[in-house]
Coordinates of C-alpha atoms and ligand atoms in Angstrom, one line a residue:
X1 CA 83.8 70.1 115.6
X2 CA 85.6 73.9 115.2
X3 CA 84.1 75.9 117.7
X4 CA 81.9 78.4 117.3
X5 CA 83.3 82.1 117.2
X6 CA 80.7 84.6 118.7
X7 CA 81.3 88.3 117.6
X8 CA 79.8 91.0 119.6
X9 CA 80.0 94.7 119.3
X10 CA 78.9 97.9 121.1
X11 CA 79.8 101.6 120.7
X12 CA 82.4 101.4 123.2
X13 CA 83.4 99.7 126.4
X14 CA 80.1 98.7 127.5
X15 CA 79.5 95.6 125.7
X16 CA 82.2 94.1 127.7
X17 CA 79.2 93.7 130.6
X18 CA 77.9 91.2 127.6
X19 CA 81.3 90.0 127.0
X20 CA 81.8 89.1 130.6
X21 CA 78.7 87.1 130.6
X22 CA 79.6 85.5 127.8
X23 CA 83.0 83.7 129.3
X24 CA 80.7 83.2 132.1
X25 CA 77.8 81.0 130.7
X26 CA 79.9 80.2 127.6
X27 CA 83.8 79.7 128.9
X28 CA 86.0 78.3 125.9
X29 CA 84.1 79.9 123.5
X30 CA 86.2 82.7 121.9
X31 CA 84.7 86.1 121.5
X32 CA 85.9 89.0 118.3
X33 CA 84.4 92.1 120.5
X34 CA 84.2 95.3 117.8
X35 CA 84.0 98.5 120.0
X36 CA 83.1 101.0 117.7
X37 CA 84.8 104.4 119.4
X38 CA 85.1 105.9 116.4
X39 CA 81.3 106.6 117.2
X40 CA 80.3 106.7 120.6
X41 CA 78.0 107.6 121.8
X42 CA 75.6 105.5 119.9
X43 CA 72.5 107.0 121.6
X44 CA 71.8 110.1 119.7
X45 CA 73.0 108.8 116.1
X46 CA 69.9 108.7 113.7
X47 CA 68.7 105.1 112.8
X48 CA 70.1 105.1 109.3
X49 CA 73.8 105.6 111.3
X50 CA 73.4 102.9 113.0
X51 CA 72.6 100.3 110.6
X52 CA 75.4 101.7 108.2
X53 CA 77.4 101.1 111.5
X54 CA 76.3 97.7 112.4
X55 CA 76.2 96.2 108.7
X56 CA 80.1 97.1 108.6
X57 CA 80.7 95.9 111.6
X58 CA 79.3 92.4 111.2
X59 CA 80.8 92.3 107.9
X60 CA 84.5 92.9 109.2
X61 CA 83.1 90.5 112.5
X62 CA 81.7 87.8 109.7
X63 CA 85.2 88.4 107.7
X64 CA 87.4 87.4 111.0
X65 CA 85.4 83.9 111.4
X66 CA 82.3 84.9 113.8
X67 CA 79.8 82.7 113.0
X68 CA 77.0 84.1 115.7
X69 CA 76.6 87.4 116.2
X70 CA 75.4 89.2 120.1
X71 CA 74.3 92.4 119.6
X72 CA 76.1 93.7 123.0
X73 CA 74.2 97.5 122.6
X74 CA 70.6 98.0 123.4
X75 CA 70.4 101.2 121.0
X76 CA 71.6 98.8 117.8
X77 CA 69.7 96.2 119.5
X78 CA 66.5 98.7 119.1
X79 CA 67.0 100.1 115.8
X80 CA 69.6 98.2 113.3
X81 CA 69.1 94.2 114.3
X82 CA 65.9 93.9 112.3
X83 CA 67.3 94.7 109.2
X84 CA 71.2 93.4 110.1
X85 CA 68.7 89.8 110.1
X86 CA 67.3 90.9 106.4
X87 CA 71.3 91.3 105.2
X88 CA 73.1 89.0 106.6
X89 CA 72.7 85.1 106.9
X90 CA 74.3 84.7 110.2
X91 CA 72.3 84.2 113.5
X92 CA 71.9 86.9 115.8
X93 CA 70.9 87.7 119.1
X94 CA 69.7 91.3 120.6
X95 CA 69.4 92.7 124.5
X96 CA 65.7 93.4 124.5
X97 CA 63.5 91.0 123.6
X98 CA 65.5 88.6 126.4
X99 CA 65.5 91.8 128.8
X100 CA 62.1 92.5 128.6
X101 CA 61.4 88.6 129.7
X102 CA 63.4 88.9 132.4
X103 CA 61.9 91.8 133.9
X104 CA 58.1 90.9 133.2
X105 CA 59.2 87.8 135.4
X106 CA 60.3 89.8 138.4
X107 CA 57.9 92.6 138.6
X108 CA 55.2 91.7 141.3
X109 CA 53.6 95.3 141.4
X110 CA 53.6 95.5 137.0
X111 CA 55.3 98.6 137.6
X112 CA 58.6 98.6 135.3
X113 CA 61.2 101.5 134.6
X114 CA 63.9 101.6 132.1
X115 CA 66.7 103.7 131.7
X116 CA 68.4 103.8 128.2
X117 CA 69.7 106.1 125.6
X118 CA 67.8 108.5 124.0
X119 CA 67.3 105.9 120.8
X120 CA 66.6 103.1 122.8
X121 CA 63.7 105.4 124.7
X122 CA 62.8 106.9 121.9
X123 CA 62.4 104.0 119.3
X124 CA 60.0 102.2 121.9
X125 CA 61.6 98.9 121.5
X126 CA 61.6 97.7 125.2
X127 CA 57.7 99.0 125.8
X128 CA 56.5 96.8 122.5
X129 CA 58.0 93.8 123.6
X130 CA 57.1 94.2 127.4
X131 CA 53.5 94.9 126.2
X132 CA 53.4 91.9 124.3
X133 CA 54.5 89.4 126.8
X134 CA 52.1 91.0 129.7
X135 CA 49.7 94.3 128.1
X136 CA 48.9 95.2 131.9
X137 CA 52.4 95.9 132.6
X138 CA 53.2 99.6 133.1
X139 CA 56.4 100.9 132.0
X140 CA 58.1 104.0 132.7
X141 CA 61.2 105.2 130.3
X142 CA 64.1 107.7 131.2
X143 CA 66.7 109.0 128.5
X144 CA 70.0 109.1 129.9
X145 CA 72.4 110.7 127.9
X146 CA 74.9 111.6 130.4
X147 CA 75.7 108.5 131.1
X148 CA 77.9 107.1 128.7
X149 CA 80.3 109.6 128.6
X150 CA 81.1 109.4 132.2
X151 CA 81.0 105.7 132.0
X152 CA 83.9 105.8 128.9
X153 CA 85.9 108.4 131.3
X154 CA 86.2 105.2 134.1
X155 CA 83.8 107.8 136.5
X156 CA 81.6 104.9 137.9
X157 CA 80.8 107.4 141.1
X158 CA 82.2 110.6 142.0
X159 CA 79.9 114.0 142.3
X160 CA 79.1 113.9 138.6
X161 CA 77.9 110.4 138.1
X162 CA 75.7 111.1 141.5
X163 CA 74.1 114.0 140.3
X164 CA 73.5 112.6 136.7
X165 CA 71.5 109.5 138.4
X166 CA 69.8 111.4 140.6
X167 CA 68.4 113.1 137.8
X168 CA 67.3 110.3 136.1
X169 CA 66.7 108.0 138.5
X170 CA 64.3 110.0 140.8
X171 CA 61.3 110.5 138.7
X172 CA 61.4 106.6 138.2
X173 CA 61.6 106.1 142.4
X174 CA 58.5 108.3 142.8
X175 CA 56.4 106.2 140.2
X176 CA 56.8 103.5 142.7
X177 CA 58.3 100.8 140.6
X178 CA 60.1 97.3 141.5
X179 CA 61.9 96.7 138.9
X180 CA 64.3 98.4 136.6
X181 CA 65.9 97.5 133.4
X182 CA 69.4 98.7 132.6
X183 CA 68.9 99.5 129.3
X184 CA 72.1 100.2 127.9
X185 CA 75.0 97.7 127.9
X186 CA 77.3 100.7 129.6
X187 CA 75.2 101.3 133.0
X188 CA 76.1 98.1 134.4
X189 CA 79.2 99.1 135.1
X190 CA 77.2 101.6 137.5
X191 CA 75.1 99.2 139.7
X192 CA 76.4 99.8 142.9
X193 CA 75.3 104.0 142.6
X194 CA 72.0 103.0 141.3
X195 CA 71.7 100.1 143.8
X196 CA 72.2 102.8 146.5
X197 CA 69.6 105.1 145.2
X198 CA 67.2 102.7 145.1
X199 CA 67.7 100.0 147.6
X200 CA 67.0 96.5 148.0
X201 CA 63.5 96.9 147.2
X202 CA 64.0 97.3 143.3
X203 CA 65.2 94.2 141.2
X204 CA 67.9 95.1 139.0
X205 CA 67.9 93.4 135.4
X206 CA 70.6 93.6 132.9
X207 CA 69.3 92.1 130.2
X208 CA 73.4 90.7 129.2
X209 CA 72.2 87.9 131.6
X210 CA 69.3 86.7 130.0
X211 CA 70.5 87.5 126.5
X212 CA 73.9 85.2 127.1
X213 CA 71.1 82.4 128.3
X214 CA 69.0 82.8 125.1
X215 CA 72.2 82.9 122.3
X216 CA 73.7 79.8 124.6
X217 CA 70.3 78.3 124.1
X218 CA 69.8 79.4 120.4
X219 CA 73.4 78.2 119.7
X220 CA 72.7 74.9 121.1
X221 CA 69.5 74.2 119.0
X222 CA 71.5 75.2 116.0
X223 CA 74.5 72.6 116.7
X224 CA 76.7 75.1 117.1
X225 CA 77.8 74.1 120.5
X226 CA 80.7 71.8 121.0
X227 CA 80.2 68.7 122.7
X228 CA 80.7 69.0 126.6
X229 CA 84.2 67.9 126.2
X230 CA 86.1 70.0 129.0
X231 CA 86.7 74.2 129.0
X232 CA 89.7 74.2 125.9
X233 CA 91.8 77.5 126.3
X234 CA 90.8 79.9 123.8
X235 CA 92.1 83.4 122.2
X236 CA 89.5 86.1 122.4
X237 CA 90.2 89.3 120.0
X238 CA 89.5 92.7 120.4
X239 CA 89.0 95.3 117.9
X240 CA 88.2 99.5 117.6
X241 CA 88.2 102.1 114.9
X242 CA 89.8 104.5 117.0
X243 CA 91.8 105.0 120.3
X244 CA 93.0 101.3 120.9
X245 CA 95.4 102.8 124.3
X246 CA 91.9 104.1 125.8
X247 CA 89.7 101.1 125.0
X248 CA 92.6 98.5 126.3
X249 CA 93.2 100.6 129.7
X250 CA 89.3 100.4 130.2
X251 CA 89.3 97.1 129.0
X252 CA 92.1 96.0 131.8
X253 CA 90.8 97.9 134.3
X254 CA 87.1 95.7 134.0
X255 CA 88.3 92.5 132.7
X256 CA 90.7 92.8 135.2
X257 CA 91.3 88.6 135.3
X258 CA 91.5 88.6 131.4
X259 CA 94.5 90.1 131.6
X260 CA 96.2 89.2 127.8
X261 CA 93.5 91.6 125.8
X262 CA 95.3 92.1 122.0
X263 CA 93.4 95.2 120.7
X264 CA 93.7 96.4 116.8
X265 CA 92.3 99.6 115.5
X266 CA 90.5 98.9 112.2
X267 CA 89.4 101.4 110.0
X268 CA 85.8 100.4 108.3
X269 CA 84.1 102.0 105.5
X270 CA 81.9 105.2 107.4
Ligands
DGL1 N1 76.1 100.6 125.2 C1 75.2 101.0 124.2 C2 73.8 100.6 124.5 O1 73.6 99.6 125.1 C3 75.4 102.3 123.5 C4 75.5 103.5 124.3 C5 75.9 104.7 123.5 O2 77.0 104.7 122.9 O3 75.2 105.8 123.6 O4 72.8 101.3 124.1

C-alpha cells in the first residue's frame, strides 16, 4: 500500500504547530506544508480571499500527490473549508469543530474564551459548534490581530508580545473562565507568556491536538492508513509563494530536530 501524503497549509509559519503534531501522532507519514506568505496575515482578508486562496492551494497540494488535506489555519478553517469540501473530492480536516470538542470536555465552570483572528472571531465558527455540542456553555471571544505579526518576526516574548497579550488576554481573565482555546494555529508558539498570565488554573487547548487525533481517525476509517508495519523514513516537503530564506529560518528555528527542511517558492494564480 503507497502511503498516504497529507497536505497542510496555513498563512505562514504557524501551521507548523499542526505539522508538529502531525509527525507526532502520525510519524512516517510525509507532510507537503504550503505556507502561504505571499498573504499573511490571513485574519483580516475578506472571505472571498480566502477561498480563492485555499482552492489554489489544495489544487497545487492535490497536484504534488496529497491525498488528505489538514486545514492547519483556524481562519480558512472558519471561512473557506465548507466550500473547499463542495470543489474538491479529497478529504479534509479543519481546527474547529475538533477544538471546540476538546474544550467543551475540559471546562468544569462552562465558562470558555477564545482568542483568534479577527475572521475567525468574527465569522462565529468556534461559538456555533461549541453551542451545539453543550448550548449552556458560555463563550467569550477576543480578536487578536497583533499577534501574528510578532509571531512571524520569531518575538515569542519580549515587551511587545507582553503588552499585546495583556491586552487581549485580561478582559478574558476577569470573565472568570477555565479554559481557553488558542484559536489560531500561530499562538501556540506563545504558550509559555499566556501560561504565565493565566496560571495553572486555566486549561490550555490547541485544537492541532485534537484535530491530528480526528484526521488520524478519519484516515483510518477510510483505509488510508498503512498497516502498522514499523515507522519507514519519509521526505516531508515544504512550499511558499514568497520569502522561502524567512520561512526556512523560522522553520529551523521550531522544527529544530527536523533539521533537512527543502523549501520551494511557488508562484500560484492570485
Ligand atoms: N495561523 C492562521 C490561523 O490559525 C492564520 C493567521 C493569520 O495569518 O492571520 O488563523
Amino acid at each position: 500500500m503507497t502511503r498516504c501524503v497529507v497536505g497542510l497549509f496555513d498563512s505562514g509559519v504557524g501551521g507548523l504547530t499542526v505539522a508538529g503534531r502531525v509527525f507526532e501522532k502520525l510519524p512516517g507519514l510525509p507532510i507537503l506544508y504550503f505556507g502561504d506568505t505571499a498573504h499573511v496575515p490571513y485574519g483580516n482578508r475578506s472571505p472571498e480571499e480566502l477561498v480563492r486562496y485555499a482552492d489554489g492551494i489544495i489544487s497545487f497540494l492535490t497536484g504534488q500527490g496529497a491525498r488528505y488535506i489538514i486545514f492547519a489555519c483556524n481562519t480558512s478553517s472558519s471561512l473557506s473549508l465548507e466550500i473547499m469540501r463542495t470543489r474538491h473530492a479529497l478529504p479534509m480536516m479543519g481546527l474547529i469543530v475538533p477544538g471546540a470538542k476538546a474544550a467543551v470536555d475540559a471546562t468544569r465552570s462552562g465558562r470558555v474564551g477564545i482568542i483568534a483572528t479577527q475572521g475567525t472571531v468574527k465569522s462565529g465558527a468556534y461559538e456555533r459548534a461549541i453551542r451545539s455540542l453543550s448550548p449552556g456553555t458560555v463563550v467569550y471571544s477576543v480578536p487578536a490581530p497583533r499577534l501574528v505579526p510578532l509571531v512571524e518576526a520569531g518575538q515569542m516574548d519580549g515587551p511587545d508580545t507582553e503588552r499585546a497579550l495583556h491586552e487581549y488576554l485580561l478582559p478574558l481573565r476577569e470573565q472568570g473562565i477555565d479554559t481557553l482555546i488558542l484559536g489560531c494555529t500561530h499562538y501556540p508558539f506563545l504558550r509559555p507568556a499566556i501560561s504565565r498570565i493565566f496560571g495553572p488554573d486555566v486549561t490550555l487547548i490547541d485544537p492541532a491536538e485534537a484535530t491530528v487525533e480526528a484526521a488520524r481517525s478519519d484516515m483510518f476509517g477510510r483505509g488510508l492508513l498503512p498497516p502498522g508495519d514499523g515507522v519507514q523514513p519519509c521526505v516531508h516537503r515544504y512550499f511558499v509563494s514568497a520569502d522561502a530564506p524567512g520561512f526556512l529560518h523560522a522553520a529551523r528555528s521550531f522544527l529544530g530536530r527536523q533539521a533537512e527542511i527543502d523549501v520551494r517558492e511557488v508562484c500560484l494564480p492570485d
